[in-house]
Coordinates of N, CA, C and O in Angstrom, one line a residue:
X1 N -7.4 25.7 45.5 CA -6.7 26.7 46.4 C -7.7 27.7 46.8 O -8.6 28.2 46.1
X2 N -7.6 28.0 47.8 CA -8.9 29.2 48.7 C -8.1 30.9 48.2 O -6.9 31.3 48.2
X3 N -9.3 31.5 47.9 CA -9.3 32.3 47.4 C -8.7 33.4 48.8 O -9.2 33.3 49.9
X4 N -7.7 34.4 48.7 CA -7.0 34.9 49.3 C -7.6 36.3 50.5 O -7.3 37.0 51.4
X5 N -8.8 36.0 49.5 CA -9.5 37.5 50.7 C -10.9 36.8 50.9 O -11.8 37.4 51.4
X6 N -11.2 35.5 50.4 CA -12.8 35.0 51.2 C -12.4 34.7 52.5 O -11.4 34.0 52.6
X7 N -13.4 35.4 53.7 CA -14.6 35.8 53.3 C -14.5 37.4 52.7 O -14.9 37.8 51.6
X8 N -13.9 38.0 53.9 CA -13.7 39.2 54.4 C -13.9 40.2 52.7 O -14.4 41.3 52.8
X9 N -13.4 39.6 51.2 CA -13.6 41.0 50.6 C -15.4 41.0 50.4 O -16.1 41.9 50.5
X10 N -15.7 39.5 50.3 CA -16.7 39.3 49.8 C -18.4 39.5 51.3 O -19.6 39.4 51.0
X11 N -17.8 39.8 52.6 CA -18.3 40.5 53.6 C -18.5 42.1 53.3 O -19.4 42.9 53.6
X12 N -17.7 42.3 52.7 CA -17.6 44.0 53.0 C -18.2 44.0 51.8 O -18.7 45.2 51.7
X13 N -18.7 43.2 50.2 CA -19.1 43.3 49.3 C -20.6 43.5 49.7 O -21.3 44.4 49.1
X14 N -21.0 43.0 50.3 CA -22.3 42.6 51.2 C -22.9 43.5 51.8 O -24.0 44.0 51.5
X15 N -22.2 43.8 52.9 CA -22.3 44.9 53.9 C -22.7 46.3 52.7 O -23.7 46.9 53.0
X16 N -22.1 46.6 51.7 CA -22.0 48.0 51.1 C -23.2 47.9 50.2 O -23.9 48.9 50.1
X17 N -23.3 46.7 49.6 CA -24.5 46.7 48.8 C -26.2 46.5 49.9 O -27.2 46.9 49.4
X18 N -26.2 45.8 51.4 CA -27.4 45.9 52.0 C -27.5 46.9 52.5 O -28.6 47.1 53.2
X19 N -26.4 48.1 52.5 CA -26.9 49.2 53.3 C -28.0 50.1 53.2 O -28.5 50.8 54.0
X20 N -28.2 49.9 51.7 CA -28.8 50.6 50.7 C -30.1 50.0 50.5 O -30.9 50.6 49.9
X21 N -30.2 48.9 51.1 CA -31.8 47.8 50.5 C -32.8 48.5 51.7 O -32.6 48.8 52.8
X22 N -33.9 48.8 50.9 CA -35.2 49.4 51.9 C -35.8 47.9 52.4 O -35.6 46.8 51.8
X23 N -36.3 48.1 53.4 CA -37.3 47.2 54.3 C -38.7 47.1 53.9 O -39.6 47.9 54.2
X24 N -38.9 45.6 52.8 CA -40.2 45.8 52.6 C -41.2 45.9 54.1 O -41.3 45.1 55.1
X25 N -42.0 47.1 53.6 CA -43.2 47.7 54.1 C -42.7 48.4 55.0 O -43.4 48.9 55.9
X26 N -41.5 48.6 55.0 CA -41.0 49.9 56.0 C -40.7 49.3 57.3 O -40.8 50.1 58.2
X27 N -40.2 47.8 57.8 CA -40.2 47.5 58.9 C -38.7 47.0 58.9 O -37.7 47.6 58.5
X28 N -38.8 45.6 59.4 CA -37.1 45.4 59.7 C -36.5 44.7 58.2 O -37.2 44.3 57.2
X29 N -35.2 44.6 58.2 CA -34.9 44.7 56.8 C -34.0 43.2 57.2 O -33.0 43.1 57.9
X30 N -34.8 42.2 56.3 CA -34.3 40.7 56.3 C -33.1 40.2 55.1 O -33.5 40.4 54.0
X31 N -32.2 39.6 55.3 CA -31.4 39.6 54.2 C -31.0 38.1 54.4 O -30.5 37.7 55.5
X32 N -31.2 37.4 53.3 CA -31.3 36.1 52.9 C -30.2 35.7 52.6 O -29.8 36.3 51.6
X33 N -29.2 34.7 53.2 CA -27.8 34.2 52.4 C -27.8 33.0 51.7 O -27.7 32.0 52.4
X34 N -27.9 32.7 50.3 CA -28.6 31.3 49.7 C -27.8 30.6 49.7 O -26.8 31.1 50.3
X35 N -27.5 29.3 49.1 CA -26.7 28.8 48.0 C -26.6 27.3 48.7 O -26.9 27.0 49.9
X36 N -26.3 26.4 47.6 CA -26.0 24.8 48.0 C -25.4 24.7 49.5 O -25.3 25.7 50.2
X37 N -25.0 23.4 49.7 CA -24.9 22.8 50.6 C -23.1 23.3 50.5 O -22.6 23.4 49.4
X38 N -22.4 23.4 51.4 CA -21.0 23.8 51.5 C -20.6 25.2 50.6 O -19.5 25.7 50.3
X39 N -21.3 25.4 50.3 CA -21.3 26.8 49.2 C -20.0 28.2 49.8 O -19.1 28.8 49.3
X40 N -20.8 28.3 51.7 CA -19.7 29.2 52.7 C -21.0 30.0 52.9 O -21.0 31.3 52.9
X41 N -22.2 29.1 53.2 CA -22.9 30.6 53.3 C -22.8 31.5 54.7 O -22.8 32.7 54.8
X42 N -22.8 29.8 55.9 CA -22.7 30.1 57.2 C -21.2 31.3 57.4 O -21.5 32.2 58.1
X43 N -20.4 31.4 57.1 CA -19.0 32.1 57.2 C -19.4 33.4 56.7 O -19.2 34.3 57.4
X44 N -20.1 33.6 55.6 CA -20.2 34.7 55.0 C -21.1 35.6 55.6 O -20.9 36.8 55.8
X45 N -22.7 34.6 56.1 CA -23.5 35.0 56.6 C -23.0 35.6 58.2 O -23.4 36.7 58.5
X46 N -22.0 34.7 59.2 CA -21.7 35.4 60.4 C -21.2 36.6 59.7 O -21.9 37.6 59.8
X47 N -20.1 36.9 59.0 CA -19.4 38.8 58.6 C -20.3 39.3 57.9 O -19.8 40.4 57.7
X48 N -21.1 39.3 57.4 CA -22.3 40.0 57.2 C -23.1 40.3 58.3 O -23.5 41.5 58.4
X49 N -23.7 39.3 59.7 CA -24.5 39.4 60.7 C -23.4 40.9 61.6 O -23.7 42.1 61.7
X50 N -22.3 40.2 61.9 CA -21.7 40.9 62.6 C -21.4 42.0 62.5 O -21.2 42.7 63.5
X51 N -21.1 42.4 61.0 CA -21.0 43.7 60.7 C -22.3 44.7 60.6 O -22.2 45.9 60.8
X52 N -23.7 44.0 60.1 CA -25.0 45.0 60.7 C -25.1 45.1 61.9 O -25.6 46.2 62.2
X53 N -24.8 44.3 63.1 CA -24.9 44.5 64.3 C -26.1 43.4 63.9 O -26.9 43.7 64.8
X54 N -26.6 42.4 63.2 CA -27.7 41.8 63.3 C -27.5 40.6 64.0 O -26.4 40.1 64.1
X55 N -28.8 39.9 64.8 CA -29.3 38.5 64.7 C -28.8 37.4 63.8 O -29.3 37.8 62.8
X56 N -28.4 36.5 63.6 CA -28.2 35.5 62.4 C -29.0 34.1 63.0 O -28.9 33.6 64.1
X57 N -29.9 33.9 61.9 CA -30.8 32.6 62.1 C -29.9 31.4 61.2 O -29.6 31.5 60.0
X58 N -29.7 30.4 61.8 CA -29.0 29.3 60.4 C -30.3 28.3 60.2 O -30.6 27.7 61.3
X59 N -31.2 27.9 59.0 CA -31.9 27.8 58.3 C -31.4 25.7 58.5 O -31.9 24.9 57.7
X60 N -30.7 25.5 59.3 CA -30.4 24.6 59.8 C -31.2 23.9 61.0 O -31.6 22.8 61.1
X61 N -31.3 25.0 62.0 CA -32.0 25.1 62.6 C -33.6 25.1 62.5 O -34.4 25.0 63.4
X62 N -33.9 25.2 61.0 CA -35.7 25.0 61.3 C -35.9 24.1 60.2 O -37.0 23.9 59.9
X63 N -34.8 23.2 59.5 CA -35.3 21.9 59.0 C -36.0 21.2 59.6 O -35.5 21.1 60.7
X64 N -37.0 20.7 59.5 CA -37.8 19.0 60.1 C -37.0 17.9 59.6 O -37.7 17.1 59.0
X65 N -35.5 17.6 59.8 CA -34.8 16.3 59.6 C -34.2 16.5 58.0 O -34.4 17.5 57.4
X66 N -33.6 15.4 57.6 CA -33.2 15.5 56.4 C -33.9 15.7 55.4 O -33.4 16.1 54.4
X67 N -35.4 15.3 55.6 CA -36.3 15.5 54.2 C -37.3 16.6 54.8 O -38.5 16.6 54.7
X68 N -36.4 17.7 55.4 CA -37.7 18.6 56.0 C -37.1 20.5 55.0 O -37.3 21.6 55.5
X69 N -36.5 20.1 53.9 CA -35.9 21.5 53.9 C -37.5 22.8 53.1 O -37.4 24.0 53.2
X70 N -38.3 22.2 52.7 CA -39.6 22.6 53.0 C -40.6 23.4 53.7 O -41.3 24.4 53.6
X71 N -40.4 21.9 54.8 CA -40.7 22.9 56.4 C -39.8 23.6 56.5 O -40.3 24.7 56.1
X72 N -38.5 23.9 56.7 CA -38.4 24.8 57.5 C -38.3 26.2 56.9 O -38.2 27.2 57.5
X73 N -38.4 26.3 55.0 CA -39.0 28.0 54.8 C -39.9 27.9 55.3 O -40.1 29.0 55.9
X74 N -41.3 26.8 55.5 CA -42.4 27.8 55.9 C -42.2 27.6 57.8 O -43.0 28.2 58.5
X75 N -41.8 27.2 58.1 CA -41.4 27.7 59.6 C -41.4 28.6 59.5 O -42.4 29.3 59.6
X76 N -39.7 29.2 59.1 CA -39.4 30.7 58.5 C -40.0 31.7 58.1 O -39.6 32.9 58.2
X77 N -41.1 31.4 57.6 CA -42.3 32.5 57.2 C -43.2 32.6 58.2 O -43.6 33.7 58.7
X78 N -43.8 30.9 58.9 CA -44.9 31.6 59.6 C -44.3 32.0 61.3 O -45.0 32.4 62.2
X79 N -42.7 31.6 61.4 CA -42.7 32.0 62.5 C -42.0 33.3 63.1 O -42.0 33.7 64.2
X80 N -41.4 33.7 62.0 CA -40.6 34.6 61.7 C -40.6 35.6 61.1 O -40.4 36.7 61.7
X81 N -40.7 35.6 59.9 CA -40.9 36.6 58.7 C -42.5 37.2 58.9 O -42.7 38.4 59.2
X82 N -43.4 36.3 58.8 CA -44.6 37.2 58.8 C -45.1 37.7 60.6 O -46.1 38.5 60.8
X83 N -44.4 37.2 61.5 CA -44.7 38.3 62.7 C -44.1 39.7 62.4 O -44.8 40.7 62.3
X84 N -42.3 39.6 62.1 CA -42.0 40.6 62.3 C -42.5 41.9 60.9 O -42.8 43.0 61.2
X85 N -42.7 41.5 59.9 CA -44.2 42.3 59.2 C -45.1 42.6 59.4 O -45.8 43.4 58.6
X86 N -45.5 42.0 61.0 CA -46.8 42.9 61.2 C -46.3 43.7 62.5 O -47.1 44.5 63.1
X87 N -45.0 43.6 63.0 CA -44.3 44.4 64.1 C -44.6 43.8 65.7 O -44.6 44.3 66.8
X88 N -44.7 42.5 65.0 CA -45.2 41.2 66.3 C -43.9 40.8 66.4 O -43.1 41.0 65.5
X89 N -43.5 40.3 67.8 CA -42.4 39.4 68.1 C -42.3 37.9 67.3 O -43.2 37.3 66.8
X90 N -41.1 37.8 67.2 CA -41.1 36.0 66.3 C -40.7 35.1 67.1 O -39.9 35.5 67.9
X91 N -40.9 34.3 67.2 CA -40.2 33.4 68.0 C -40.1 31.6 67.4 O -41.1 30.9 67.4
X92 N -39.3 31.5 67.1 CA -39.0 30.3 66.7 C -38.6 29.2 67.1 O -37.5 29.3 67.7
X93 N -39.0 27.8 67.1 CA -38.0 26.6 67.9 C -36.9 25.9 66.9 O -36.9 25.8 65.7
X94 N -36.4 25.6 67.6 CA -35.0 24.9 66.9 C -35.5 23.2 66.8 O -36.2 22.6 67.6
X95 N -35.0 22.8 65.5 CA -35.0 21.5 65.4 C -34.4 20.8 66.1 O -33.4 21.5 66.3
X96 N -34.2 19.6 66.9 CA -33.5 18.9 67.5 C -33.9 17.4 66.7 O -34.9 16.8 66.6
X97 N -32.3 17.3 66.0 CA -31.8 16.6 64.9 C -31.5 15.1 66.0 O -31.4 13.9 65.6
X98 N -31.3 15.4 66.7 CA -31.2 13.7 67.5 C -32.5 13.3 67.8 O -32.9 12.2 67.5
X99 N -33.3 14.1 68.4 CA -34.8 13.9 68.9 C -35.6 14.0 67.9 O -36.8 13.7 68.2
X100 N -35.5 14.2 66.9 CA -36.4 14.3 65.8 C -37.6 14.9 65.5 O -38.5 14.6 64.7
X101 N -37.6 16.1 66.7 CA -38.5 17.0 67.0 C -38.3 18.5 67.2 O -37.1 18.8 67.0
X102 N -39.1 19.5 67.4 CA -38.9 20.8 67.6 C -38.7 20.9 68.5 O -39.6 20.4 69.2
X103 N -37.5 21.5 69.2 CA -37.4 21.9 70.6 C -37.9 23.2 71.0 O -38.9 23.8 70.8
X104 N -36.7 23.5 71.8 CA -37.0 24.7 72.4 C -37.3 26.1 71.7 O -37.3 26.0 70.4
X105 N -37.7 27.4 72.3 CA -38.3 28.4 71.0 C -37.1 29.7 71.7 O -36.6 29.9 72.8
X106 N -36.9 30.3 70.3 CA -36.2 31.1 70.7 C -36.6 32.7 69.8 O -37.1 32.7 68.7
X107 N -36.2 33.8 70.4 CA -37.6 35.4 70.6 C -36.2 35.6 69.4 O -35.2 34.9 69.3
X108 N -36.5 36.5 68.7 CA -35.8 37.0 67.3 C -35.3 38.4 68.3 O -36.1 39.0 69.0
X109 N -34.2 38.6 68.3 CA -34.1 40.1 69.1 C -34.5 41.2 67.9 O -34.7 41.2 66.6
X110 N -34.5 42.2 69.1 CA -35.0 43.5 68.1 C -34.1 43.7 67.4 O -33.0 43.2 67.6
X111 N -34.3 44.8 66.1 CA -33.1 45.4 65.7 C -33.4 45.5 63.9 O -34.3 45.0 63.2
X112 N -32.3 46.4 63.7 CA -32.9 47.0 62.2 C -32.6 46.0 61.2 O -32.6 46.3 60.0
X113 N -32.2 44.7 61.7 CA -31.7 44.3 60.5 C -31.7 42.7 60.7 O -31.3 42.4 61.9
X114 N -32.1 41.5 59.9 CA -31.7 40.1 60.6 C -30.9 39.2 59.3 O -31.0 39.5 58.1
X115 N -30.5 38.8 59.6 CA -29.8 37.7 58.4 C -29.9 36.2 58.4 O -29.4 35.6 59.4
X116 N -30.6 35.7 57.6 CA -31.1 34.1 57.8 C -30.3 33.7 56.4 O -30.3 34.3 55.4
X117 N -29.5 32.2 57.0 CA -28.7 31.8 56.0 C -28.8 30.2 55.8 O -28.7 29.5 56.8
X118 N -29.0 29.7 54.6 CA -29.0 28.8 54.3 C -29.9 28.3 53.4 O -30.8 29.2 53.3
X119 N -30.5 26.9 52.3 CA -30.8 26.8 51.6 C -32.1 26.8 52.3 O -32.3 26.7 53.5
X120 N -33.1 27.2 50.9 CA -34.4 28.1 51.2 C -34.7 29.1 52.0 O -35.7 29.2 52.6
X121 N -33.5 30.1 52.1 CA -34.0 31.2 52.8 C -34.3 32.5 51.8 O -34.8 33.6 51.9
X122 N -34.0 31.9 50.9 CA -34.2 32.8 50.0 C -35.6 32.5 49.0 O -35.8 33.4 48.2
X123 N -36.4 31.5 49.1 CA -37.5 30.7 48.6 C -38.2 32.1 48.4 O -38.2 33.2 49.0
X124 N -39.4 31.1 46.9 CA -39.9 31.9 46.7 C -41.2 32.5 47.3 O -41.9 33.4 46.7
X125 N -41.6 31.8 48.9 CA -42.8 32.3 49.2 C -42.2 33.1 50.7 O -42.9 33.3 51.7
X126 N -40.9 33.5 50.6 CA -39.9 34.1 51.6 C -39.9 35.6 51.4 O -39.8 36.4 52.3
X127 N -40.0 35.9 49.3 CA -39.0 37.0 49.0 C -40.0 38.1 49.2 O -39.6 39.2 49.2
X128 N -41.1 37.9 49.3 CA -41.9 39.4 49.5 C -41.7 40.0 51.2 O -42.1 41.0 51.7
X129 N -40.9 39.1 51.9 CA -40.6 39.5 53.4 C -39.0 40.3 53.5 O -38.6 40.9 54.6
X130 N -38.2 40.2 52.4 CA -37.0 39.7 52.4 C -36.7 41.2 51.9 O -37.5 41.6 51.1
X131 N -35.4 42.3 52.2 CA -34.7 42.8 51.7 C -33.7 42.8 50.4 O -33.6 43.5 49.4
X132 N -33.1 41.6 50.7 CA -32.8 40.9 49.5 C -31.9 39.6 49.9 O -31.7 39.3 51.0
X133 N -31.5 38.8 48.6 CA -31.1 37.9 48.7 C -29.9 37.6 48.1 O -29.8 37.7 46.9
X134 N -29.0 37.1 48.9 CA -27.5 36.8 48.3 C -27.4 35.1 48.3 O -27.7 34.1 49.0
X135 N -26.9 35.3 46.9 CA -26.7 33.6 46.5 C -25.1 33.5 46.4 O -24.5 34.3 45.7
X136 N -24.1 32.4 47.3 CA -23.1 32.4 47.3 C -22.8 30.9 46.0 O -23.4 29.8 46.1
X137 N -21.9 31.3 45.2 CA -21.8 30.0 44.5 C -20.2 29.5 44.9 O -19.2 30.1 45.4
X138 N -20.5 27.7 44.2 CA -19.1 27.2 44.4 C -19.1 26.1 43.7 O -20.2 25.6 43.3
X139 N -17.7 25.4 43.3 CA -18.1 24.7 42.5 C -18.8 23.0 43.4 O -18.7 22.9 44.7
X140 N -19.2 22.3 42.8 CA -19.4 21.3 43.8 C -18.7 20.4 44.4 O -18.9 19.8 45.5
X141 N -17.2 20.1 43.4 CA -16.5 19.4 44.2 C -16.3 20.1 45.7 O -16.5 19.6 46.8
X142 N -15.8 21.2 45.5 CA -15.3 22.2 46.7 C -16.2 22.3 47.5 O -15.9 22.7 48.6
X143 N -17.7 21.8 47.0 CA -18.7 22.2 48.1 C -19.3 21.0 48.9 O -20.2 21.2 49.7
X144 N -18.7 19.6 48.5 CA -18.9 18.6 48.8 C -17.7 18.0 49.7 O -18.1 17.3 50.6
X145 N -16.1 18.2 49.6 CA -15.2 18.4 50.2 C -15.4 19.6 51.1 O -14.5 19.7 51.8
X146 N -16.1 20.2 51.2 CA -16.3 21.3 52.6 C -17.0 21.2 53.6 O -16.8 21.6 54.8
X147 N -18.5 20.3 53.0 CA -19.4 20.4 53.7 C -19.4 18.6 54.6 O -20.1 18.3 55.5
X148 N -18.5 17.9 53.9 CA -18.4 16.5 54.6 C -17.2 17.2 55.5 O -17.3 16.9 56.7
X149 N -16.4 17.7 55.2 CA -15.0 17.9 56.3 C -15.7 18.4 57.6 O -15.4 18.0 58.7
X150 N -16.6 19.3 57.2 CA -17.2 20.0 58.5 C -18.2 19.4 59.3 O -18.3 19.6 60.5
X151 N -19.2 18.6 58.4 CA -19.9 17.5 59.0 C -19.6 16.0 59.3 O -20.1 15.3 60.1
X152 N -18.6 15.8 58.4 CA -18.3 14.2 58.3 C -19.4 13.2 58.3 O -20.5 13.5 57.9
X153 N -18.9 11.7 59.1 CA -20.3 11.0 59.2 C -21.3 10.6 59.4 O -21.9 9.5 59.3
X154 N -21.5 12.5 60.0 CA -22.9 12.6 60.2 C -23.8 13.0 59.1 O -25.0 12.7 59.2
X155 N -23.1 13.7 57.9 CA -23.9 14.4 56.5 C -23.6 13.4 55.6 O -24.5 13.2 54.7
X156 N -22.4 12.6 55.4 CA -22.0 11.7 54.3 C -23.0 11.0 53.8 O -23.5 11.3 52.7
X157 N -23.6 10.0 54.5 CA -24.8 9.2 53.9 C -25.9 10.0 53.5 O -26.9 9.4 53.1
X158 N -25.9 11.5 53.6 CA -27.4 12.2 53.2 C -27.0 12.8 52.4 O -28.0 13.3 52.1
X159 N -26.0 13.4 51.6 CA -25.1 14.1 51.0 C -26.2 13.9 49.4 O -26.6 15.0 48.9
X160 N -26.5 13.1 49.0 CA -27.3 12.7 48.1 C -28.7 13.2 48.2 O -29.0 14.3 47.7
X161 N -29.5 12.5 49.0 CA -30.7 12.9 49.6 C -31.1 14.2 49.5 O -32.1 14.7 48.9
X162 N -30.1 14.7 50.2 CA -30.0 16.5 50.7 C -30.0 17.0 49.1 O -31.1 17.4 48.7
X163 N -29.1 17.0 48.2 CA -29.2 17.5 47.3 C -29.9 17.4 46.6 O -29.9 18.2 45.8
X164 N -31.0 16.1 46.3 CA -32.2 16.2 45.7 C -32.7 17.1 46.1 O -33.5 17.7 45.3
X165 N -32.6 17.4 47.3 CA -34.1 18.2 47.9 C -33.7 19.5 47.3 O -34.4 20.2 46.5
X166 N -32.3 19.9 47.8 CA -31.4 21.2 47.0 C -32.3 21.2 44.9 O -33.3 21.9 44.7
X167 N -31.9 20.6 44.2 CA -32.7 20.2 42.9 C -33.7 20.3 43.0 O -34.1 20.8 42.0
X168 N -34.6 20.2 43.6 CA -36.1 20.2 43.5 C -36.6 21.5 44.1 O -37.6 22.1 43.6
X169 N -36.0 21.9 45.1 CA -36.3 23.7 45.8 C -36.1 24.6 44.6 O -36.9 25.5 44.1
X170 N -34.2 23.9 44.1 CA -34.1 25.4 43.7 C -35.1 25.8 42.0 O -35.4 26.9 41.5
X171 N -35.2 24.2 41.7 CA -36.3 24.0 40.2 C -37.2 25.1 40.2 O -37.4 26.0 39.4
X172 N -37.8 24.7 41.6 CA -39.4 25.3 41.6 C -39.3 26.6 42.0 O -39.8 27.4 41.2
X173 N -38.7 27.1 43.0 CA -38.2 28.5 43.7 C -37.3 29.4 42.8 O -37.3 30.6 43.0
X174 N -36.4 29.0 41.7 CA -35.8 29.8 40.9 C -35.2 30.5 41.7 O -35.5 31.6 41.5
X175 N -34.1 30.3 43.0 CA -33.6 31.5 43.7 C -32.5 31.7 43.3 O -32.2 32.9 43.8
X176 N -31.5 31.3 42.6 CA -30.6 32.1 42.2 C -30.4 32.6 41.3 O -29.4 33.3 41.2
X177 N -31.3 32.4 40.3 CA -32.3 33.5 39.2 C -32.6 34.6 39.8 O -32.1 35.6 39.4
X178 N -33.4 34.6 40.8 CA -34.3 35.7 42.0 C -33.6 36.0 42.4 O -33.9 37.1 42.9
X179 N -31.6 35.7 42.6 CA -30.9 36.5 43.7 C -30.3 38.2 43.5 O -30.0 38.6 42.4
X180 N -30.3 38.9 44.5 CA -30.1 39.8 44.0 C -28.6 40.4 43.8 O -28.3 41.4 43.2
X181 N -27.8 39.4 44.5 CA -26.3 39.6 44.4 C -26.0 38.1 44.4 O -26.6 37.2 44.9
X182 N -25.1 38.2 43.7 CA -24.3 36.6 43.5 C -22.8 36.9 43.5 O -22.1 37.4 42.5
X183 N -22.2 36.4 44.7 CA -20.8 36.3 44.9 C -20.2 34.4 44.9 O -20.8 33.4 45.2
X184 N -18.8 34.6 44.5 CA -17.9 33.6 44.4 C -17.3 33.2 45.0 O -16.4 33.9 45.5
X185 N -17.5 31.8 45.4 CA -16.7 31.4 46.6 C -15.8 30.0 45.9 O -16.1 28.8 46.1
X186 N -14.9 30.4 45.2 CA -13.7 29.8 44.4 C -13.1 28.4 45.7 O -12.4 27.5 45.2
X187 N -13.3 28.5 46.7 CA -12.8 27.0 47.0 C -12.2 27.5 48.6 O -11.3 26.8 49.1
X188 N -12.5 28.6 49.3 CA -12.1 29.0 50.7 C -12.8 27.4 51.2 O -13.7 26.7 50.8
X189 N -11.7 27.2 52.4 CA -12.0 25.9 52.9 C -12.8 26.2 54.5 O -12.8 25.3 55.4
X190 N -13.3 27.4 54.6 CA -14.5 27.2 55.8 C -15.5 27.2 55.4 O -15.8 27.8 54.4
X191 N -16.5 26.4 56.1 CA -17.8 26.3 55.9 C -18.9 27.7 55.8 O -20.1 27.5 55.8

């Protein structure tokens, strides 16, 4: 049964606790939305985006294919994270998951605040760029029934795959050890 106020109590949980996060080195202040595969990061992460007035990057977008969740934190770092640290524009290309290539590049808008959501955005060669990091938990059934409903037979056969890689990131990266807020997402049925 979905919990009766996700996202929305657990948005405004968010919102109250990053108001307060300083911007390492005094620049723009990046806030990481972690957690497994169907977890609800994307839902949680748009009412958080929307409510700073921020950008939202989905960490979807800078995989290199199913065994690329690797690349795309360090995409994320070198295309992203470490320009806007030195007060350089970012500009990033998007994966194209049919083409099996990077496509097009897209400019990070300005603004005080950005939110990148999805597994390894919270990684550990991310967090010295990062304001802070929110890890959304769930249980797995709930997060495997969420994440095939919303993908179907296009994630089903990698559903495996993908979560080795999920096991092995989070082994080495320790991010939801590292997180700095950890909210519950008891079984809400949006992605």
């Amino acid at each position: 049964m979905a919990h009766p106020h996700w996202p929305a109590d657990a948005v405004t949980v968010v919102i109250g606790w990053a108001r307060d996060r300083p911007a390492p080195g005094g620049r723009r202040r990046v806030l990481a939305v972690e957690g497994r595969s169907g977890a609800g990061k994307t839902t949680l992460a748009r009412g958080v985006a929307e409510g700073l007035g921020a950008p939202l990057i989905h960490m979807d977008d800078l995989y290199a294919g199913w065994d690329g969740l690797r690349a795309g934190v360090d995409a994320l770092r070198s295309w992203v994270l470490e320009p806007l640290a030195t007060g350089s524009p970012a500009v990033w290309r998007r994966f194209d998951w049919a083409g099996g290539d990077y496509a097009e590049e897209h400019r990070v808008p300005d603004g005080e605040w950005l939110v990148v959501e999805g597994v390894g955005s919270g990684g550990r060669v991310l967090r010295p760029y990062l304001a802070g990091v929110v890890w959304v938990d769930a249980p797995v059934a709930v997060r495997k029934r969420r994440a095939l409903a919303r993908d179907g037979e296009t994630y089903a056969p990698h559903w495996a795959r993908w979560a080795r890689q999920e096991d092995a990131f989070y082994a080495a990266d320790e991010v939801r050890e590292a997180a700095d807020l950890i909210i519950g997402n008891p079984g809400a049925p949006s992605a």
